[in-house]
Tab-separated table of C-alpha atoms in Angstrom:
chain	number	residue	atom	x	y	z
Q	28	MET	CA	-7.571	13.370	-19.100
Q	29	LEU	CA	-7.161	13.692	-15.345
Q	30	ASP	CA	-3.701	13.583	-13.821
Q	31	ILE	CA	-4.482	11.263	-10.930
Q	32	ASN	CA	-7.267	8.892	-9.867
Q	33	VAL	CA	-6.988	8.544	-6.067
Q	34	VAL	CA	-8.806	5.619	-4.427
Q	35	ILE	CA	-9.120	5.217	-0.661
Q	36	VAL	CA	-10.739	2.114	0.907
Q	37	ASN	CA	-12.481	2.765	4.183
Q	38	TYR	CA	-13.214	0.213	6.905
Q	39	LYS	CA	-14.433	1.984	10.043
Q	40	MET	CA	-11.696	4.675	9.877
Q	41	ARG	CA	-13.716	7.895	9.717
Q	42	SER	CA	-11.256	10.042	11.703
Q	43	ASP	CA	-8.371	8.841	9.541
Q	44	ILE	CA	-10.378	9.493	6.385
Q	45	GLU	CA	-11.036	13.055	7.482
Q	46	ARG	CA	-7.379	13.773	8.204
Q	47	CYS	CA	-6.223	12.057	5.045
Q	48	LEU	CA	-8.648	13.873	2.751
Q	49	SER	CA	-7.811	17.266	4.206
Q	50	GLY	CA	-4.094	16.757	3.596
Q	51	LEU	CA	-4.614	15.054	0.207
Q	52	LEU	CA	-6.865	17.796	-1.207
Q	53	ALA	CA	-4.473	20.502	-0.004
Q	54	ASP	CA	-1.536	18.735	-1.633
Q	55	LEU	CA	-3.420	18.286	-4.917
Q	56	GLU	CA	-4.280	21.993	-4.979
Q	57	GLU	CA	-0.701	23.030	-4.244
Q	58	SER	CA	0.605	20.556	-6.775
Q	59	ARG	CA	-1.855	21.901	-9.418
Q	60	LEU	CA	-2.943	18.399	-10.381
Q	61	LYS	CA	-6.383	17.521	-11.710
Q	62	ALA	CA	-7.643	14.525	-9.816
Q	63	ALA	CA	-10.634	12.331	-9.029
Q	64	VAL	CA	-10.757	11.337	-5.352
Q	65	GLN	CA	-12.888	8.331	-4.405
Q	66	VAL	CA	-13.678	6.677	-1.084
Q	67	MET	CA	-14.786	3.074	-1.368
Q	68	ASP	CA	-16.601	2.097	1.827
Q	69	ASN	CA	-16.232	-1.476	2.972
Q	70	SER	CA	-18.067	-0.916	6.245
Q	71	LYS	CA	-21.619	-0.006	5.132
Q	72	ASN	CA	-21.225	3.565	6.461
Q	73	VAL	CA	-21.331	2.410	10.130
Q	74	ASP	CA	-18.893	5.214	10.967
Q	75	GLY	CA	-20.828	7.963	9.178
Q	76	VAL	CA	-18.132	8.556	6.582
Q	77	LYS	CA	-20.759	9.091	3.884
Q	78	GLU	CA	-22.200	12.114	5.676
Q	79	LEU	CA	-18.726	13.416	6.417
Q	80	ILE	CA	-17.822	13.393	2.755
Q	81	LYS	CA	-21.132	14.866	1.636
Q	82	THR	CA	-20.881	17.836	4.032
Q	83	LYS	CA	-17.142	18.527	4.217
Q	84	TYR	CA	-15.684	17.126	0.967
Q	85	PRO	CA	-18.383	17.459	-1.729
Q	86	SER	CA	-15.835	16.962	-4.524
Q	87	VAL	CA	-15.002	13.469	-3.269
Q	88	TYR	CA	-16.951	10.528	-4.673
Q	89	TYR	CA	-18.407	8.058	-2.144
Q	90	TYR	CA	-19.132	4.451	-3.085
Q	91	ASP	CA	-20.788	1.925	-0.752
Q	92	CYS	CA	-19.349	-1.515	-1.526
Q	93	GLY	CA	-22.245	-3.165	0.324
Q	94	GLY	CA	-19.983	-4.831	2.885
Q	95	ASN	CA	-16.351	-5.820	3.321
Q	96	ILE	CA	-15.467	-7.111	-0.134
Q	97	GLY	CA	-11.739	-6.962	0.474
Q	98	PHE	CA	-9.071	-4.312	-0.109
Q	99	GLY	CA	-7.998	-5.270	-3.614
Q	100	LYS	CA	-11.511	-5.703	-4.983
Q	101	ALA	CA	-12.673	-2.401	-3.533
Q	102	GLN	CA	-9.624	-0.663	-4.891
Q	103	ASN	CA	-10.138	-2.121	-8.337
Q	104	ILE	CA	-13.719	-0.808	-8.528
Q	105	GLY	CA	-12.460	2.711	-7.988
Q	106	LEU	CA	-9.291	2.370	-10.089
Q	107	LYS	CA	-11.231	1.090	-13.100
Q	108	ARG	CA	-13.999	3.658	-12.697
Q	109	VAL	CA	-11.992	6.769	-13.673
Q	110	GLU	CA	-9.303	6.992	-16.329
Q	111	ALA	CA	-6.201	9.049	-15.462
Q	112	LYS	CA	-2.525	9.409	-16.331
Q	113	PHE	CA	-1.633	7.976	-12.896
Q	114	TYR	CA	-3.450	5.863	-10.321
Q	115	LEU	CA	-3.007	6.144	-6.568
Q	116	PRO	CA	-4.263	3.437	-4.170
Q	117	LEU	CA	-4.060	5.285	-0.838
Q	118	ASN	CA	-4.589	4.175	2.755
Q	119	PRO	CA	-6.768	6.293	5.054
Q	120	ASP	CA	-3.986	6.540	7.632
Q	121	ILE	CA	-1.563	8.370	5.336
Q	122	VAL	CA	-0.757	11.929	6.504
Q	123	PHE	CA	0.378	14.571	4.025
Q	124	PRO	CA	2.787	17.174	5.465
Q	125	ALA	CA	1.700	20.708	4.607
Q	126	ARG	CA	3.197	22.606	1.670
Q	127	LYS	CA	5.439	19.774	0.463
Q	128	MET	CA	3.750	19.113	-2.949
Q	129	ALA	CA	4.389	15.398	-2.493
Q	130	LEU	CA	2.190	14.367	-5.369
Q	131	ARG	CA	3.713	16.832	-7.831
Q	132	ARG	CA	7.216	15.605	-7.005
Q	133	LEU	CA	6.205	11.971	-7.414
Q	134	VAL	CA	4.432	12.659	-10.715
Q	135	ASP	CA	7.556	14.517	-11.916
Q	136	TYR	CA	9.663	11.556	-10.937
Q	137	LEU	CA	7.527	9.211	-13.050
Q	138	GLU	CA	7.532	11.577	-15.990
Q	139	ASN	CA	11.350	11.861	-15.828
Q	140	ASN	CA	11.797	8.070	-15.569
Q	141	PRO	CA	9.714	6.480	-18.280
Q	142	GLN	CA	10.853	2.934	-17.380
Q	143	VAL	CA	9.243	3.143	-13.942
Q	144	GLY	CA	5.729	1.798	-13.462
Q	145	VAL	CA	5.268	2.334	-9.703
Q	146	VAL	CA	6.749	4.806	-7.234
Q	147	ALA	CA	6.279	5.160	-3.499
Q	148	PRO	CA	7.578	7.731	-1.001
Q	149	LYS	CA	9.586	7.250	2.153
Q	150	LEU	CA	7.229	6.632	5.059
Q	151	PHE	CA	7.588	7.465	8.736
Q	152	ASN	CA	5.638	6.065	11.660
Q	153	SER	CA	3.500	8.394	13.765
Q	154	ASP	CA	6.323	8.619	16.321
Q	155	GLY	CA	8.759	9.854	13.708
Q	156	SER	CA	10.677	6.582	13.286
Q	157	LEU	CA	11.393	5.195	9.855
Q	158	GLN	CA	8.893	2.704	8.500
Q	159	TYR	CA	10.318	-0.161	6.443
Q	160	SER	CA	7.933	0.317	3.511
Q	161	CYS	CA	10.091	-1.117	0.727
Q	162	CYS	CA	11.100	-4.772	0.861
Q	163	ARG	CA	12.746	-7.585	-0.991
Q	164	PHE	CA	10.452	-10.226	-2.364
Q	165	PRO	CA	9.442	-12.581	0.469
Q	166	LEU	CA	10.886	-15.987	1.062
Q	167	PHE	CA	8.708	-18.739	2.498
Q	168	LEU	CA	10.686	-19.420	5.659
Q	169	ASP	CA	11.161	-15.731	6.478
Q	170	GLN	CA	7.442	-15.125	6.513
Q	171	ILE	CA	6.942	-17.988	8.940
Q	172	ALA	CA	9.671	-16.600	11.202
Q	173	ARG	CA	8.134	-13.121	11.104
Q	174	ARG	CA	4.586	-14.329	11.818
Q	175	LEU	CA	5.709	-16.465	14.773
Q	176	GLU	CA	8.187	-13.818	15.887
Q	177	LEU	CA	11.029	-16.315	15.781
Q	178	ASN	CA	13.306	-13.442	14.836
Q	179	ARG	CA	12.932	-12.143	18.375
Q	180	CYS	CA	14.412	-15.353	19.753
Q	181	PHE	CA	17.006	-16.430	17.191
Q	182	SER	CA	19.602	-14.251	15.539
Q	183	TYR	CA	19.550	-16.388	12.397
Q	184	PHE	CA	15.932	-15.514	11.752
Q	185	GLN	CA	16.537	-11.864	12.760
Q	186	LYS	CA	19.144	-11.541	10.029
Q	187	ARG	CA	16.799	-13.029	7.471
Q	188	VAL	CA	13.869	-10.783	8.443
Q	189	ASP	CA	16.116	-7.693	8.500
Q	190	TYR	CA	17.280	-8.563	4.980
Q	191	TYR	CA	13.688	-8.940	3.807
Q	192	LEU	CA	12.829	-5.514	5.311
Q	193	MET	CA	15.899	-3.979	3.653
Q	194	LYS	CA	17.337	-2.752	6.968
Q	195	ASP	CA	20.743	-2.893	5.294
Q	196	PHE	CA	19.636	-0.059	2.989
Q	197	ASN	CA	20.119	3.537	4.224
Q	198	HIS	CA	16.703	4.732	2.913
Q	199	GLN	CA	18.278	8.050	1.887
Q	200	ASP	CA	18.510	7.216	-1.784
Q	201	SER	CA	15.880	6.838	-4.477
Q	202	VAL	CA	16.415	3.388	-5.915
Q	203	PRO	CA	14.695	0.431	-7.635
Q	204	VAL	CA	13.272	-2.021	-5.110
Q	205	ASP	CA	11.457	-5.334	-5.327
Q	206	TRP	CA	8.221	-4.050	-3.903
Q	207	VAL	CA	6.561	-1.300	-1.871
Q	208	ILE	CA	3.656	-1.556	0.573
Q	209	GLY	CA	0.209	-0.696	-0.807
Q	210	SER	CA	-0.529	2.181	1.565
Q	211	PHE	CA	0.738	4.550	-1.153
Q	212	MET	CA	1.541	3.377	-4.698
Q	213	LEU	CA	1.546	5.826	-7.571
Q	214	ILE	CA	1.049	3.753	-10.736
Q	215	ARG	CA	1.590	4.819	-14.349
Q	216	GLN	CA	-1.448	4.294	-16.564
Q	217	GLU	CA	0.531	2.560	-19.326
Q	218	ALA	CA	1.925	0.058	-16.806
Q	219	ALA	CA	-1.512	-0.518	-15.241
Q	220	LEU	CA	-3.077	-1.222	-18.635
Q	221	LYS	CA	-0.366	-3.819	-19.377
Q	222	VAL	CA	-0.086	-5.424	-15.952
Q	223	GLY	CA	-3.552	-4.857	-14.480
Q	224	PHE	CA	-4.449	-3.718	-10.975
Q	225	PHE	CA	-4.785	-5.870	-7.856
Q	226	ASP	CA	-5.370	-9.619	-7.953
Q	227	GLU	CA	-8.735	-9.926	-6.207
Q	228	ARG	CA	-7.983	-13.418	-4.976
Q	229	PHE	CA	-6.044	-11.672	-2.195
Q	230	PHE	CA	-8.718	-10.418	0.198
Q	231	MET	CA	-6.142	-8.296	2.028
Q	232	TYR	CA	-2.335	-8.384	2.312
Q	233	PHE	CA	0.233	-9.482	-0.330
Q	234	GLU	CA	-1.775	-7.918	-3.162
Q	235	ASP	CA	0.758	-5.091	-3.197
Q	236	CYS	CA	3.736	-7.440	-3.372
Q	237	ASP	CA	2.028	-9.457	-6.087
Q	238	LEU	CA	1.320	-6.305	-8.159
Q	239	CYS	CA	4.946	-5.145	-7.926
Q	240	ARG	CA	6.176	-8.592	-8.907
Q	241	ARG	CA	3.946	-8.534	-11.969
Q	242	MET	CA	5.326	-5.089	-12.789
Q	243	TRP	CA	8.924	-6.351	-12.785
Q	244	ARG	CA	7.966	-9.432	-14.781
Q	245	SER	CA	6.405	-7.175	-17.470
Q	246	GLY	CA	9.438	-4.948	-17.717
Q	247	TRP	CA	8.342	-2.088	-15.440
Q	248	GLU	CA	10.504	-0.929	-12.571
Q	249	VAL	CA	9.324	-0.150	-9.012
Q	250	HIS	CA	11.125	2.733	-7.271
Q	251	TYR	CA	11.409	3.968	-3.689
Q	252	VAL	CA	11.606	7.763	-3.782
Q	253	ALA	CA	13.409	8.837	-0.648
Q	254	GLU	CA	13.215	12.604	-1.194
Q	255	VAL	CA	9.413	12.548	-0.736
Q	256	ALA	CA	8.301	11.666	2.794
Q	257	LEU	CA	4.849	11.050	4.322
Q	258	ILE	CA	3.519	9.681	7.610
Q	259	HIS	CA	1.736	6.321	7.780
Q	260	GLY	CA	-0.178	5.371	10.928
Q	261	HIS	CA	0.312	1.685	10.011
Q	262	ARG	CA	-2.167	0.060	12.400
Q	263	ARG	CA	-0.970	-3.556	12.464
Q	264	ASP	CA	-4.283	-5.284	13.031
Q	265	SER	CA	-2.720	-8.644	12.244
Q	266	ALA	CA	-0.318	-8.413	15.157
Q	267	GLN	CA	-2.446	-7.586	18.185
Q	268	PHE	CA	-2.149	-10.893	20.007
Q	269	ASN	CA	0.454	-13.463	21.016
Q	270	PRO	CA	1.758	-14.779	17.668
Q	271	LEU	CA	0.505	-18.333	18.090
Q	272	PHE	CA	-2.743	-17.362	19.780
Q	273	SER	CA	-3.421	-14.754	17.106
Q	274	LEU	CA	-3.907	-17.407	14.449
Q	275	LEU	CA	-6.944	-18.591	16.407
Q	276	ALA	CA	-8.158	-15.362	18.042
Q	277	ASN	CA	-7.443	-12.666	15.492
Q	278	PRO	CA	-9.362	-12.955	12.209
Q	279	VAL	CA	-7.095	-10.423	10.536
Q	280	ALA	CA	-4.085	-12.587	11.330
Q	281	ARG	CA	-5.829	-15.513	9.677
Q	282	ILE	CA	-6.518	-13.388	6.575
Q	283	HIS	CA	-2.791	-12.506	6.506
Q	284	LEU	CA	-1.887	-16.168	6.733
Q	285	LYS	CA	-4.295	-17.110	3.949
Q	286	SER	CA	-2.910	-14.410	1.656
Q	287	TRP	CA	0.633	-15.522	2.493
Q	288	TRP	CA	-0.241	-19.038	1.384
Q	289	GLN	CA	-2.001	-17.790	-1.785
Q	290	TYR	CA	1.026	-15.692	-2.700
Q	291	PHE	CA	3.428	-18.676	-2.532
Q	292	ARG	CA	0.946	-20.951	-4.295
Q	293	LYS	CA	0.864	-18.393	-7.129
Q	294	TRP	CA	4.594	-17.680	-7.358
Q	295	GLY	CA	6.044	-20.983	-6.119
Q	296	ILE	CA	8.174	-22.204	-3.248
Q	297	LYS	CA	11.850	-22.798	-4.030
Q	298	LYS	CA	14.638	-24.363	-1.980
Q	299	GLU	CA	16.343	-20.971	-1.527
Q	300	HIS	CA	13.250	-19.846	0.404
Q	301	PHE	CA	14.545	-22.077	3.196
Q	302	GLY	CA	18.117	-20.816	3.057
Q	303	ILE	CA	19.313	-23.917	1.228
């Protein structure tokens, strides 16, 4: 059996795909891990990623999804296609530092901690600043405050958003966390078989939080592994406009809002979500 099944979903990100694959394949070779690497294309090859993979990365499998079918659904096609000991949904804008053997260290962490179903590394932004990539489970009011940027105007909401983003945590320790963002999630096969992969009702956003919540509910822990660090470009397409105007002008913001509502419909809204 393969060690890792890596699945990358592309949507018009050819240059990111090229950089990511180069770093990923080098890390896999250094880590001495047997892997399947797949690129699921949600953009009908408009960026020429198919030709890039064929000529430069012949070992990588390319799959045309026939259009934008959503992040979770595209991921699931690739994740279910190849059996492996571990599964890695990976964003195209992840950068692997050279000669760090990130994947080997994360695999070793999972093998040494059999109660853990999902691990994720520390992430940095492109400018070198820390990215808040592990969070507490969201509360209804906090998500409204963050979307409308009320935290920039009111200290009450700022404290709530900071707590959600775990800014009170030093990010120097490897610890259990509620959930990690889906740009890099290394998942144990046994946990995936019990819990499943992504809920395809989420077109994009919140599918990662939902998966981690299902992991915890099924008895599997989710861990943030601080000693392994990667870079994540983290292009926030849902936050490119004025917060109120974006709900009308930015389709990605509307997708985010829809997924937010689907998440709370699924998991429920409680009075503590409003600070009561």
